[in-house]
CSV table of C-alpha atoms in Angstrom, one decimal:
chain,number,residue,atom,x,y,z
A,1,MET,CA,157.3,164.6,80.4
A,2,THR,CA,154.2,165.1,82.2
A,3,GLY,CA,150.5,164.5,81.1
A,4,GLU,CA,147.4,163.3,81.8
A,5,LEU,CA,147.0,161.0,84.5
A,6,ARG,CA,147.2,157.0,83.7
A,7,GLU,CA,146.3,153.9,85.1
A,8,ILE,CA,149.8,151.8,86.4
A,9,PRO,CA,148.8,147.3,86.3
A,10,LEU,CA,149.8,146.2,89.7
A,11,ILE,CA,150.4,142.9,88.8
A,12,GLY,CA,152.1,142.1,86.0
A,13,GLY,CA,153.7,145.8,85.1
A,14,PRO,CA,156.4,148.1,86.3
A,15,VAL,CA,155.5,147.7,90.1
A,16,ARG,CA,157.1,146.0,92.6
A,17,PHE,CA,155.7,144.3,96.2
A,18,ARG,CA,158.2,144.8,98.3
A,19,GLY,CA,157.8,142.8,101.0
A,20,ALA,CA,155.4,141.2,100.4
A,21,LEU,CA,155.7,136.9,99.9
A,22,ASP,CA,152.1,137.0,97.5
A,23,LEU,CA,149.8,138.8,96.2
A,24,GLU,CA,146.4,138.2,95.7
A,25,ARG,CA,143.8,139.5,93.2
A,26,THR,CA,140.3,140.1,95.0
A,27,GLU,CA,136.8,141.5,94.3
A,28,THR,CA,138.3,144.9,94.4
A,29,GLY,CA,142.2,144.5,93.3
A,30,VAL,CA,145.4,143.0,94.9
A,31,LEU,CA,145.8,142.4,98.8
A,32,PRO,CA,149.5,141.7,100.0
A,33,TRP,CA,150.1,139.0,101.8
A,34,ARG,CA,152.8,138.0,104.7
A,35,LEU,CA,152.7,134.6,103.3
A,36,PRO,CA,153.2,132.5,100.6
A,37,THR,CA,149.4,131.1,99.5
A,38,TRP,CA,149.5,127.1,100.7
A,39,THR,CA,149.8,128.2,104.2
A,40,ARG,CA,146.9,129.8,104.5
A,41,ALA,CA,145.6,125.6,104.8
A,42,GLN,CA,147.3,126.0,107.5
A,43,PHE,CA,146.7,128.6,109.7
A,44,PRO,CA,145.0,126.9,112.7
A,45,ASP,CA,142.6,130.2,112.9
A,46,GLU,CA,141.7,133.3,111.4
A,47,SER,CA,143.8,135.4,113.1
A,48,VAL,CA,146.6,134.2,111.6
A,49,GLU,CA,145.4,135.2,108.4
A,50,ARG,CA,144.4,138.8,109.9
A,51,MET,CA,147.9,139.4,110.9
A,52,ALA,CA,149.6,137.7,107.6
A,53,THR,CA,147.7,140.6,105.5
A,54,LEU,CA,148.0,143.7,108.2
A,55,SER,CA,151.2,144.5,105.6
A,56,SER,CA,153.6,145.0,107.9
A,57,GLY,CA,157.2,145.6,105.7
A,58,VAL,CA,155.4,146.5,102.8
A,59,ARG,CA,155.6,148.7,100.6
A,60,LEU,CA,154.9,149.1,96.3
A,61,ALA,CA,158.5,150.2,94.1
A,62,PHE,CA,159.2,151.7,90.7
A,63,MET,CA,160.8,155.1,89.0
A,64,THR,CA,158.8,157.8,87.5
A,65,THR,CA,159.3,161.0,86.5
A,66,ALA,CA,155.3,161.1,87.6
A,67,THR,CA,155.2,165.0,89.9
A,68,LEU,CA,152.0,163.2,91.2
A,69,LEU,CA,150.6,160.1,91.9
A,70,GLU,CA,146.6,158.9,93.0
A,71,VAL,CA,146.3,155.4,94.6
A,72,GLU,CA,143.1,154.4,95.6
A,73,ALA,CA,142.5,151.5,98.9
A,74,LEU,CA,140.7,149.8,100.4
A,75,THR,CA,141.5,149.4,103.8
A,76,THR,CA,140.0,146.8,106.3
A,77,VAL,CA,140.1,147.7,110.3
A,78,THR,CA,139.6,145.3,112.6
A,79,GLN,CA,136.8,146.3,116.1
A,80,TYR,CA,137.7,143.4,119.1
A,81,GLU,CA,135.0,143.2,121.3
A,82,GLY,CA,135.8,145.2,124.5
A,83,GLY,CA,138.7,147.1,122.7
A,84,ALA,CA,138.3,150.6,121.7
A,85,GLU,CA,135.3,151.6,119.2
A,86,ASP,CA,137.6,154.1,116.6
A,87,CYS,CA,140.0,152.2,114.4
A,88,ALA,CA,143.2,153.4,113.0
A,89,PRO,CA,143.7,152.4,109.7
A,90,GLY,CA,147.1,154.0,108.7
A,91,ALA,CA,148.9,155.7,107.1
A,92,LEU,CA,150.8,155.0,103.0
A,93,GLU,CA,154.0,157.2,103.4
A,94,LEU,CA,155.6,158.4,100.2
A,95,VAL,CA,159.0,157.9,100.1
A,96,VAL,CA,161.6,159.5,97.5
A,97,ASP,CA,164.5,158.7,96.0
A,98,GLY,CA,165.1,156.9,100.2
A,99,ASP,CA,163.7,160.2,102.3
A,100,LEU,CA,160.0,160.5,103.8
A,101,LEU,CA,158.5,163.0,101.8
A,102,ARG,CA,155.5,162.9,102.9
A,103,ARG,CA,152.4,160.9,105.0
A,104,ALA,CA,148.8,160.5,103.7
A,105,PRO,CA,146.5,158.9,106.3
A,106,LEU,CA,143.4,156.9,105.2
A,107,PRO,CA,140.5,156.7,106.5
A,108,ALA,CA,138.1,153.4,108.0
A,109,GLY,CA,137.2,151.7,105.2
A,110,ASN,CA,135.6,148.6,105.5
A,111,VAL,CA,135.6,147.2,109.9
A,112,LEU,CA,136.1,143.7,111.3
A,113,HIS,CA,134.6,142.8,114.2
A,114,VAL,CA,135.8,140.0,116.7
A,115,SER,CA,134.6,138.5,119.0
A,116,ALA,CA,135.6,135.1,121.1
A,117,GLY,CA,138.0,134.6,117.7
A,118,ARG,CA,135.9,134.9,114.9
A,119,GLY,CA,135.3,138.1,112.5
A,120,ARG,CA,132.3,139.5,110.7
A,121,THR,CA,132.8,142.3,108.1
A,122,VAL,CA,131.1,145.7,107.5
A,123,PRO,CA,131.3,146.9,104.4
A,124,GLY,CA,132.9,149.8,104.1
A,125,PRO,CA,134.0,152.5,101.2
A,126,SER,CA,137.5,152.6,99.5
A,127,CYS,CA,138.9,156.8,99.3
A,128,ARG,CA,141.4,157.7,97.2
A,129,VAL,CA,144.8,159.6,98.2
A,130,THR,CA,146.3,162.6,96.1
A,131,PHE,CA,150.2,163.3,96.4
A,132,GLY,CA,151.4,166.0,94.3
A,133,GLN,CA,154.7,168.5,93.5
A,134,LEU,CA,157.0,165.3,93.9
A,135,PRO,CA,160.4,166.1,93.1
A,136,PRO,CA,161.1,167.0,89.0
A,137,GLY,CA,163.1,164.6,87.1
A,138,GLU,CA,163.2,160.3,87.3
A,139,LYS,CA,163.5,159.1,90.8
A,140,GLU,CA,162.4,155.9,92.7
A,141,ILE,CA,159.1,156.3,95.0
A,142,GLU,CA,158.6,153.1,97.4
A,143,LEU,CA,154.9,153.8,98.5
A,144,TRP,CA,155.0,152.2,102.3
A,145,LEU,CA,151.0,150.4,103.3
A,146,PRO,CA,150.3,150.8,107.1
A,147,GLN,CA,151.6,148.0,109.4
A,148,GLN,CA,148.0,148.2,111.2
A,149,SER,CA,145.2,147.0,108.8
A,150,ARG,CA,144.1,145.4,105.8
A,151,THR,CA,144.8,146.7,102.7
A,152,GLU,CA,143.5,146.2,99.3
A,153,LEU,CA,145.4,148.4,96.6
A,154,VAL,CA,142.1,149.5,93.7
A,155,SER,CA,144.5,151.2,91.0
A,156,LEU,CA,147.4,153.6,91.2
A,157,TRP,CA,147.6,156.7,89.0
A,158,ALA,CA,151.0,158.6,87.8
A,159,ASP,CA,151.3,161.4,85.2
A,160,ALA,CA,154.0,160.0,83.6
A,161,ALA,CA,155.7,156.6,82.6
A,162,VAL,CA,156.5,154.4,85.0
A,163,VAL,CA,159.2,151.8,85.4
A,164,PRO,CA,160.3,149.2,87.5
A,165,PRO,CA,163.2,150.2,90.4
A,166,SER,CA,166.5,149.6,89.8
A,167,ALA,CA,168.6,147.2,91.8
A,168,THR,CA,169.4,148.0,95.4
A,169,GLY,CA,172.2,145.5,95.8
A,170,ARG,CA,171.2,145.9,99.3
A,171,ARG,CA,171.4,142.9,101.3
A,172,VAL,CA,167.7,141.3,102.0
A,173,TRP,CA,167.4,140.7,105.4
A,174,LEU,CA,164.6,138.3,106.5
A,175,HIS,CA,163.1,139.0,110.6
A,176,HIS,CA,160.1,136.7,111.9
A,177,GLY,CA,159.3,138.1,115.0
A,178,SER,CA,156.0,139.0,117.5
A,179,SER,CA,153.8,142.3,118.2
A,180,VAL,CA,157.2,143.4,119.6
A,181,SER,CA,158.4,143.2,116.1
A,182,HIS,CA,154.7,144.0,113.6
A,183,PHE,CA,154.0,147.0,115.8
A,184,PRO,CA,150.3,147.7,115.1
A,185,GLU,CA,149.8,149.8,117.4
A,186,ALA,CA,152.8,152.6,116.1
A,187,ASP,CA,151.4,155.6,114.0
A,188,SER,CA,153.0,154.5,110.8
A,189,PRO,CA,154.9,152.4,108.8
A,190,ALA,CA,158.0,154.2,109.5
A,191,ASP,CA,157.8,153.0,113.6
A,192,THR,CA,158.3,149.8,113.4
A,193,TRP,CA,162.1,148.7,114.7
A,194,PRO,CA,162.3,146.6,111.5
A,195,VAL,CA,162.1,149.1,109.8
A,196,ILE,CA,164.8,151.9,111.6
A,197,ALA,CA,166.9,149.2,111.9
A,198,ALA,CA,167.1,148.4,107.6
A,199,ALA,CA,167.9,152.2,107.1
A,200,LEU,CA,170.2,151.9,110.2
A,201,GLY,CA,172.1,149.3,107.9
A,202,GLY,CA,171.1,149.9,104.9
A,203,VAL,CA,169.1,146.1,104.0
A,204,GLU,CA,166.7,145.4,102.0
A,205,LEU,CA,163.5,144.5,104.7
A,206,ILE,CA,160.9,141.3,104.1
A,207,ASN,CA,159.0,141.7,107.2
A,208,LEU,CA,157.8,138.3,108.2
A,209,SER,CA,156.7,138.9,112.4
A,210,LEU,CA,153.3,137.7,113.0
A,211,ALA,CA,151.1,140.0,115.9
A,212,GLY,CA,150.8,137.2,119.0
A,213,ASN,CA,151.6,134.3,116.3
A,214,ALA,CA,155.2,134.1,116.7
A,215,ARG,CA,154.6,130.6,118.0
A,216,LEU,CA,157.1,128.3,115.9
A,217,ASP,CA,154.6,126.8,113.0
A,218,PRO,CA,156.1,124.9,110.6
A,219,PHE,CA,154.4,126.4,107.7
A,220,VAL,CA,156.4,129.5,109.2
A,221,ALA,CA,159.8,127.9,109.1
A,222,ARG,CA,159.1,126.6,105.6
A,223,ALA,CA,158.0,130.3,104.5
A,224,ILE,CA,161.6,132.2,105.6
A,225,ARG,CA,163.1,128.2,104.3
A,226,ASP,CA,162.0,128.6,100.2
A,227,GLU,CA,162.4,132.6,100.3
A,228,PRO,CA,165.8,134.1,99.4
A,229,ALA,CA,167.5,136.1,102.3
A,230,GLY,CA,171.0,137.3,103.0
A,231,LEU,CA,170.7,138.0,106.3
A,232,ILE,CA,167.8,136.0,109.0
A,233,SER,CA,166.9,136.4,112.3
A,234,LEU,CA,164.2,135.0,114.4
A,235,LYS,CA,162.9,136.6,118.1
A,236,LEU,CA,161.2,133.7,119.2
A,237,GLY,CA,160.1,133.0,122.6
A,238,LEU,CA,157.1,135.2,124.2
A,239,ASN,CA,154.5,134.2,122.2
A,240,VAL,CA,155.2,131.2,122.8
A,241,VAL,CA,154.6,132.3,126.6
A,242,THR,CA,152.1,134.6,126.6
A,243,GLY,CA,149.5,132.4,124.4
A,244,ALA,CA,150.9,129.0,126.6
A,245,SER,CA,152.0,127.3,124.4
A,246,PHE,CA,155.1,124.9,124.8
A,247,ARG,CA,155.8,123.6,128.1
A,248,ARG,CA,159.3,123.0,129.1
A,249,ARG,CA,159.2,119.1,127.2
A,250,SER,CA,158.1,120.4,123.9
A,251,PHE,CA,159.6,124.0,123.9
A,252,GLY,CA,163.7,122.7,122.5
A,253,PRO,CA,162.5,120.4,120.6
A,254,ALA,CA,160.1,122.7,118.6
A,255,VAL,CA,163.1,125.4,118.1
A,256,HIS,CA,164.9,122.1,116.5
A,257,GLY,CA,162.6,121.2,114.0
A,258,PHE,CA,162.1,125.4,112.7
A,259,LEU,CA,165.9,125.8,113.1
A,260,ASP,CA,166.7,122.5,110.6
A,261,THR,CA,163.7,124.0,107.7
A,262,VAL,CA,164.8,127.2,107.5
A,263,ARG,CA,168.3,125.9,107.3
A,264,GLU,CA,167.4,123.2,104.5
A,265,GLY,CA,167.6,126.5,103.1
A,266,HIS,CA,169.6,128.3,103.4
A,267,PRO,CA,172.5,126.3,105.3
A,268,ASP,CA,175.3,129.0,105.7
A,269,THR,CA,172.8,132.6,105.8
A,270,PRO,CA,173.6,134.8,109.0
A,271,LEU,CA,170.9,133.9,111.4
A,272,LEU,CA,170.4,135.6,114.7
A,273,VAL,CA,168.4,134.2,117.1
A,274,VAL,CA,167.2,137.1,119.5
A,275,SER,CA,165.7,136.3,122.7
A,276,PRO,CA,162.6,138.1,124.1
A,277,VAL,CA,163.2,142.1,125.5
A,278,ILE,CA,161.7,142.5,128.9
A,279,CYS,CA,158.5,141.8,129.7
A,280,PRO,CA,157.5,142.7,133.5
A,281,PRO,CA,154.1,139.7,133.6
A,282,VAL,CA,155.9,137.0,132.6
A,283,GLU,CA,159.4,137.2,133.5
A,284,ASP,CA,159.4,134.6,135.7
A,285,ILE,CA,155.2,133.9,136.3
A,286,PRO,CA,154.6,131.1,133.2
A,287,GLY,CA,151.7,132.8,131.0
A,288,PRO,CA,149.2,132.7,129.0
A,289,VAL,CA,148.6,136.9,129.7
A,290,ALA,CA,144.8,138.9,129.4
A,291,LEU,CA,144.6,142.2,129.9
A,292,ASP,CA,143.6,144.1,133.2
A,293,ALA,CA,140.9,146.9,134.0
A,294,ASP,CA,143.7,148.4,133.3
A,295,GLY,CA,144.9,148.6,129.4
A,296,CYS,CA,148.3,147.1,131.5
A,297,PHE,CA,148.6,142.7,130.4
A,298,THR,CA,148.8,140.6,133.5
A,299,ALA,CA,150.4,136.9,133.7
A,300,LEU,CA,147.6,133.8,134.5
A,301,GLY,CA,149.7,131.6,135.4
A,302,THR,CA,151.5,130.3,139.1
A,303,PRO,CA,155.1,129.9,139.9
A,304,ALA,CA,153.5,126.6,140.8
A,305,ASP,CA,152.9,125.8,137.5
A,306,ILE,CA,156.9,126.0,136.5
A,307,ALA,CA,157.4,122.7,138.6
A,308,SER,CA,154.9,121.2,135.8
A,309,GLY,CA,156.7,122.8,133.0
A,310,ALA,CA,155.1,125.8,131.9
A,311,LEU,CA,157.1,128.1,131.1
A,312,THR,CA,158.3,131.5,132.2
A,313,VAL,CA,160.7,134.3,129.1
A,314,ASN,CA,163.1,134.0,131.5
A,315,ALA,CA,162.8,130.2,131.1
A,316,VAL,CA,162.5,130.7,127.3
A,317,ARG,CA,165.8,132.7,127.6
A,318,ASP,CA,167.9,130.0,129.1
A,319,GLU,CA,167.2,127.8,126.4
A,320,LEU,CA,167.5,129.0,123.6
A,321,SER,CA,170.8,130.0,124.1
A,322,ARG,CA,171.7,126.6,125.3
A,323,ILE,CA,169.9,125.5,121.8
A,324,VAL,CA,172.7,128.0,120.1
A,325,THR,CA,175.2,127.0,122.5
A,326,ALA,CA,175.1,123.4,121.4
A,327,ARG,CA,174.6,124.2,117.5
A,328,ARG,CA,177.1,126.7,116.8
A,329,MET,CA,180.1,123.9,117.1
A,330,HIS,CA,178.5,122.5,113.6
A,331,ASP,CA,176.4,126.6,112.3
A,332,PRO,CA,178.9,129.4,113.3
A,333,ASN,CA,177.1,130.7,111.7
A,334,LEU,CA,173.9,130.8,113.8
A,335,HIS,CA,174.3,134.1,116.5
A,336,TYR,CA,172.3,134.5,119.7
A,337,LEU,CA,170.9,137.8,121.2
A,338,ASP,CA,169.2,138.1,124.2
A,339,GLY,CA,166.9,140.3,123.6
A,340,ARG,CA,167.5,142.8,127.0
A,341,ASP,CA,170.4,144.1,125.2
A,342,LEU,CA,167.6,145.8,123.0
A,343,PHE,CA,165.4,147.0,125.6
A,344,GLY,CA,165.9,146.1,129.2
A,345,THR,CA,165.3,146.8,133.1
A,346,HIS,CA,165.8,150.8,132.0
A,347,ASP,CA,164.2,150.9,128.9
A,348,LEU,CA,160.8,150.4,131.1
A,349,PRO,CA,159.3,153.5,131.5
A,350,ASP,CA,158.4,152.9,127.5
A,351,LEU,CA,157.0,149.6,128.3
A,352,PRO,CA,153.3,150.9,129.0
A,353,ASP,CA,151.0,147.9,129.0
A,354,GLY,CA,153.9,145.8,130.4
A,355,LEU,CA,154.6,143.9,127.0
A,356,HIS,CA,155.0,146.0,123.8
A,357,PRO,CA,157.1,149.3,123.9
A,358,ASN,CA,155.8,152.5,122.7
A,359,THR,CA,157.2,154.7,119.3
A,360,ALA,CA,160.6,155.9,121.3
A,361,GLY,CA,161.3,152.5,122.9
A,362,HIS,CA,160.9,150.8,119.1
A,363,ARG,CA,163.2,153.9,118.4
A,364,ARG,CA,165.4,152.7,120.7
A,365,ILE,CA,165.6,149.2,120.0
A,366,ALA,CA,166.1,149.5,116.3
A,367,GLU,CA,169.4,151.4,117.1
A,368,ARG,CA,171.0,149.2,119.3
A,369,PHE,CA,170.0,146.3,116.8
A,370,ALA,CA,171.8,148.1,114.0
A,371,GLU,CA,174.4,148.8,116.8
A,372,ILE,CA,174.3,145.2,117.3
A,373,ALA,CA,173.9,143.5,114.4
A,374,PHE,CA,175.1,146.0,111.5
A,375,THR,CA,178.6,146.7,113.0
A,376,PRO,CA,181.6,145.3,112.8
A,377,PRO,CA,181.7,142.4,114.3
A,378,GLY,CA,178.5,141.7,114.4
A,379,PRO,CA,177.2,138.8,112.3
A,380,PHE,CA,175.6,141.2,110.1
A,381,ALA,CA,178.3,143.0,109.8
C-alpha cells in the first residue's frame, strides 16, 4: 500500500547495485565504481579513475509496490581543454519489469575541468528526479545510471516498502573493452551496444569497458579474474594502437599474461576475444591518434614506423587471431571474433569521427554480436 515518501537506504538495505564492482561512501552519498577499491593504488593516471566512475551498465535494482520514486543525485561532468563548452551529464533511465518506462535527463552538477591530463573540480548542486504514476502492484525496478558522467546517489525515496530484487536466473556476462564499448557519447545508458546485446541475449551485464584505457592493464585482468561471471568477452587492441601502448615485441606476451590471469579465476568459462572494429585512421598506419580540426581522428605514426615494431590495427588483429588459435589447442572454451564482423567497411557512414560508431552503429554492433555470440552455435549459446 502506498503512502508518504520514505527514504530507502542505498547501502546495507534492499537496494542492489548491478554492474558495479565497488561502492564508495563519499561526503555527498554513494559512488559506484566499476573497478574494485584495491585497483586504485595501481592507476597510472587520473583518466582511469574518471572512466571507472562513469557508470556504464550500472543500475540500482529492487522490488516495490511504490507508484512514486524520487532520486537525489550529484553528477560530475568532464570538460576537456579545447572541447565543447556544454557538458551533457546524461540521463537516469527507469526500467520496470524489463521494459524502459521513462528517461529523465540530469542537469550538470560538478564540473571537472581537465587540462594536460590533470583535473580541477568546480562544485555544483545535486538534483532531485521524480518518477511518478508507476504501474500498480509489485514490480522489479532497475534504475540505470548515466554512462557519461560520474553519478553520486545522495538519496532514494519511495511511497511504499522496497525489498531486494528477485534472482534473475540469467547468466552474468562480463565485458571489457574500449570507448567503443563504453560509449560515453551515447544519449542514454540504453544506447550502448553491450546493454542492447545483453537484452537480446537474455543475460546480466557487467560492463568493465574503460574509454581510452583498454590497455591490458594487469589490475583489470585481476579484477575480471576475481569477479563471478558465466560468460566473458574481451574486446582488445584498439587503445593499444590509438595510445601506442605496446610494440609488436611486447603486445603478444601482454595478451598472453592478461588471458592467463583471467583464466586463473575462470578456467572453463566461455571466453571470447574480440579484435577492433574497423578504424580507418590506424588500419595500416600506427598510432597514436589525435583529433584534427574537423573533429576526426588521424594517425600520428607513419608506415615507416612499422619496421621498428609499431602496431597497426591490422597487425593487432593478426596477432590476436594467432594467439587464440594457439591457445585453443589446450583451451577449447576460448574463442576469437574479428571485430569487423560486428562493424566493418560497409558501416563507415556510421563512424563520424573515424573511431567511434554512432547510435545507429551501436545498435548494429549489438544485433550482430547477439547473433554471433548468443545464437547456436555461438560461443555463448
